[in-house]
């Protein structure tokens, strides 16, 4: 989907919604290359801001998943297009609680996924998730 906020270079399309563009961040919201979408890491920030959702890991996990969903939908895709998630948790003890929230956004068969503990996530966040999705509609 080409929008005024997208840029295409040699079969690589950079997609940025107007709300994302207003944040002025030094990366693209989504990069499309062929039939593959690469979403930049999503965190539990409140929509249109760089403020983390209050309430700790569970609130941030819920907001992160909502952000992934709304980012895909802003460009004409859905959660069903996701093929791989990479999850970075500030504390691996939060793994079971994260899984409960994660399962609310998918049905079996689930996307492929990897996860690891990370020290020092941006903005002091509790988690970050990056996503690879299919661009086929």
Short mmCIF file of N, CA, C and O in Angstrom, two decimals, residues 12-62:
data_model
loop_
_atom_site.label_atom_id
_atom_site.label_comp_id
_atom_site.label_asym_id
_atom_site.label_seq_id
_atom_site.Cartn_x
_atom_site.Cartn_y
_atom_site.Cartn_z
N UNK A 12 12.19 -2.01 -2.14
CA UNK A 12 12.04 -1.88 -0.69
C UNK A 12 11.13 -0.69 -0.46
O UNK A 12 11.38 0.40 -0.93
N UNK A 13 10.05 -0.93 0.27
CA UNK A 13 9.08 0.12 0.55
C UNK A 13 9.06 0.37 2.05
O UNK A 13 8.92 -0.55 2.85
N UNK A 14 9.21 1.62 2.43
CA UNK A 14 9.16 2.01 3.84
C UNK A 14 7.81 2.64 4.12
O UNK A 14 7.44 3.62 3.48
N UNK A 15 7.07 2.05 5.06
CA UNK A 15 5.71 2.48 5.34
C UNK A 15 5.66 3.14 6.72
O UNK A 15 6.09 2.54 7.71
N UNK A 16 5.13 4.33 6.76
CA UNK A 16 4.97 5.06 8.01
C UNK A 16 3.59 5.71 8.03
O UNK A 16 3.25 6.47 7.13
N UNK A 17 2.81 5.42 9.06
CA UNK A 17 1.52 6.07 9.21
C UNK A 17 1.75 7.52 9.62
O UNK A 17 2.82 7.87 10.14
N UNK A 18 0.79 8.40 9.39
CA UNK A 18 0.94 9.79 9.82
C UNK A 18 1.23 9.91 11.33
O UNK A 18 2.08 10.71 11.74
N UNK A 19 0.57 9.09 12.15
CA UNK A 19 0.80 9.15 13.60
C UNK A 19 2.24 8.79 13.93
O UNK A 19 2.88 9.43 14.77
N UNK A 20 2.78 7.78 13.27
CA UNK A 20 4.18 7.39 13.50
C UNK A 20 5.12 8.49 13.02
O UNK A 20 6.08 8.83 13.71
N UNK A 21 4.85 9.03 11.85
CA UNK A 21 5.72 10.08 11.29
C UNK A 21 5.83 11.27 12.22
O UNK A 21 6.90 11.87 12.35
N UNK A 22 4.73 11.62 12.90
CA UNK A 22 4.75 12.76 13.83
C UNK A 22 5.69 12.56 15.00
O UNK A 22 6.15 13.53 15.60
N UNK A 23 5.99 11.31 15.35
CA UNK A 23 6.89 11.04 16.47
C UNK A 23 8.34 11.41 16.14
O UNK A 23 9.15 11.61 17.04
N UNK A 24 8.68 11.45 14.86
CA UNK A 24 10.02 11.87 14.45
C UNK A 24 11.12 10.87 14.80
O UNK A 24 12.28 11.28 15.00
N UNK A 25 10.81 9.59 14.84
CA UNK A 25 11.80 8.58 15.20
C UNK A 25 12.69 8.26 14.00
O UNK A 25 12.24 8.32 12.85
N UNK A 26 13.94 7.86 14.24
CA UNK A 26 14.88 7.63 13.13
C UNK A 26 14.83 6.22 12.54
O UNK A 26 15.85 5.59 12.28
N UNK A 27 13.64 5.68 12.34
CA UNK A 27 13.47 4.38 11.70
C UNK A 27 12.07 4.32 11.12
O UNK A 27 11.22 5.13 11.44
N UNK A 28 11.85 3.33 10.25
CA UNK A 28 10.54 3.16 9.63
C UNK A 28 9.66 2.27 10.49
O UNK A 28 10.13 1.37 11.18
N UNK A 29 8.38 2.52 10.40
CA UNK A 29 7.39 1.72 11.13
C UNK A 29 7.36 0.29 10.59
O UNK A 29 7.41 -0.68 11.34
N UNK A 30 7.29 0.19 9.26
CA UNK A 30 7.32 -1.10 8.57
C UNK A 30 8.19 -0.95 7.33
O UNK A 30 8.13 0.07 6.65
N UNK A 31 8.95 -1.97 7.03
CA UNK A 31 9.66 -2.05 5.76
C UNK A 31 9.11 -3.27 5.03
O UNK A 31 9.04 -4.36 5.59
N UNK A 32 8.69 -3.03 3.80
CA UNK A 32 8.19 -4.12 2.96
C UNK A 32 9.22 -4.41 1.89
O UNK A 32 9.67 -3.52 1.18
N UNK A 33 9.60 -5.69 1.81
CA UNK A 33 10.51 -6.13 0.76
C UNK A 33 9.87 -7.36 0.13
O UNK A 33 9.72 -8.40 0.80
N UNK A 34 9.43 -7.20 -1.10
CA UNK A 34 8.72 -8.30 -1.76
C UNK A 34 7.45 -8.62 -1.01
O UNK A 34 6.64 -7.74 -0.72
N UNK A 35 7.29 -9.88 -0.64
CA UNK A 35 6.09 -10.33 0.07
C UNK A 35 6.28 -10.38 1.58
O UNK A 35 5.51 -11.05 2.27
N UNK A 36 7.31 -9.70 2.09
CA UNK A 36 7.61 -9.76 3.52
C UNK A 36 7.55 -8.37 4.14
O UNK A 36 8.05 -7.41 3.58
N UNK A 37 6.91 -8.30 5.31
CA UNK A 37 6.85 -7.07 6.10
C UNK A 37 7.73 -7.25 7.33
O UNK A 37 7.66 -8.28 8.01
N UNK A 38 8.52 -6.24 7.62
CA UNK A 38 9.35 -6.21 8.82
C UNK A 38 8.88 -5.04 9.67
O UNK A 38 9.05 -3.88 9.28
N UNK A 39 8.26 -5.33 10.80
CA UNK A 39 7.81 -4.27 11.70
C UNK A 39 8.93 -3.94 12.66
O UNK A 39 9.53 -4.85 13.26
N UNK A 40 9.19 -2.66 12.83
CA UNK A 40 10.15 -2.25 13.85
C UNK A 40 9.63 -2.68 15.21
O UNK A 40 8.42 -2.86 15.40
N UNK A 41 10.53 -2.83 16.16
CA UNK A 41 10.16 -3.26 17.49
C UNK A 41 9.05 -2.40 18.07
O UNK A 41 9.09 -1.17 17.98
N UNK A 42 8.07 -3.05 18.65
CA UNK A 42 6.94 -2.37 19.27
C UNK A 42 7.06 -2.50 20.78
O UNK A 42 7.43 -3.55 21.30
N UNK A 43 6.74 -1.41 21.46
CA UNK A 43 6.75 -1.39 22.91
C UNK A 43 5.37 -0.99 23.41
O UNK A 43 4.50 -0.65 22.62
N UNK A 44 5.21 -1.00 24.69
CA UNK A 44 3.92 -0.68 25.30
C UNK A 44 3.69 0.80 25.48
O UNK A 44 3.27 1.24 26.54
N UNK A 45 3.95 1.57 24.42
CA UNK A 45 3.72 3.01 24.50
C UNK A 45 2.27 3.33 24.17
O UNK A 45 1.65 2.67 23.33
N UNK A 46 1.76 4.35 24.81
CA UNK A 46 0.40 4.80 24.54
C UNK A 46 0.33 5.35 23.13
O UNK A 46 1.31 5.94 22.65
N UNK A 47 -0.77 5.15 22.43
CA UNK A 47 -0.88 5.56 21.02
C UNK A 47 -0.48 7.02 20.80
O UNK A 47 -0.89 7.91 21.54
N UNK A 48 0.37 7.21 19.78
CA UNK A 48 0.79 8.55 19.38
C UNK A 48 1.78 9.22 20.32
O UNK A 48 2.05 10.41 20.17
N UNK A 49 2.32 8.45 21.29
CA UNK A 49 3.26 9.03 22.26
C UNK A 49 4.47 8.12 22.42
O UNK A 49 4.52 7.02 21.87
N UNK A 50 5.42 8.59 23.20
CA UNK A 50 6.56 7.78 23.61
C UNK A 50 6.47 7.49 25.11
O UNK A 50 7.48 7.24 25.77
N UNK A 51 5.26 7.51 25.65
CA UNK A 51 5.01 7.26 27.07
C UNK A 51 4.54 5.82 27.26
O UNK A 51 3.58 5.38 26.63
N UNK A 52 5.24 5.09 28.14
CA UNK A 52 4.86 3.70 28.40
C UNK A 52 3.54 3.63 29.15
O UNK A 52 3.26 4.47 30.01
N UNK A 53 2.75 2.63 28.82
CA UNK A 53 1.47 2.41 29.51
C UNK A 53 1.75 2.17 31.00
O UNK A 53 2.65 1.40 31.34
N UNK A 54 1.02 2.84 31.87
CA UNK A 54 1.22 2.61 33.30
C UNK A 54 0.68 1.25 33.71
O UNK A 54 -0.26 0.74 33.11
N UNK A 55 1.29 0.65 34.73
CA UNK A 55 0.77 -0.61 35.24
C UNK A 55 1.73 -1.78 35.11
O UNK A 55 1.33 -2.92 35.33
N UNK A 56 2.96 -1.52 34.71
CA UNK A 56 3.95 -2.58 34.68
C UNK A 56 3.89 -3.47 33.46
O UNK A 56 3.31 -3.12 32.43
N UNK A 57 4.47 -4.64 33.58
CA UNK A 57 4.66 -5.53 32.45
C UNK A 57 3.35 -5.94 31.79
O UNK A 57 3.22 -5.90 30.57
N UNK A 58 2.34 -6.31 32.56
CA UNK A 58 1.10 -6.76 31.94
C UNK A 58 0.43 -5.66 31.13
O UNK A 58 -0.04 -5.89 30.02
N UNK A 59 0.40 -4.45 31.65
CA UNK A 59 -0.18 -3.32 30.91
C UNK A 59 0.65 -3.02 29.67
O UNK A 59 0.10 -2.75 28.60
N UNK A 60 1.97 -3.08 29.80
CA UNK A 60 2.82 -2.83 28.64
C UNK A 60 2.70 -3.94 27.60
O UNK A 60 2.71 -3.67 26.40
N UNK A 61 2.55 -5.18 28.05
CA UNK A 61 2.38 -6.29 27.11
C UNK A 61 1.07 -6.13 26.32
O UNK A 61 1.04 -6.30 25.10
N UNK A 62 0.01 -5.82 27.03
CA UNK A 62 -1.28 -5.59 26.37
C UNK A 62 -1.18 -4.47 25.35
O UNK A 62 -1.62 -4.60 24.20
#
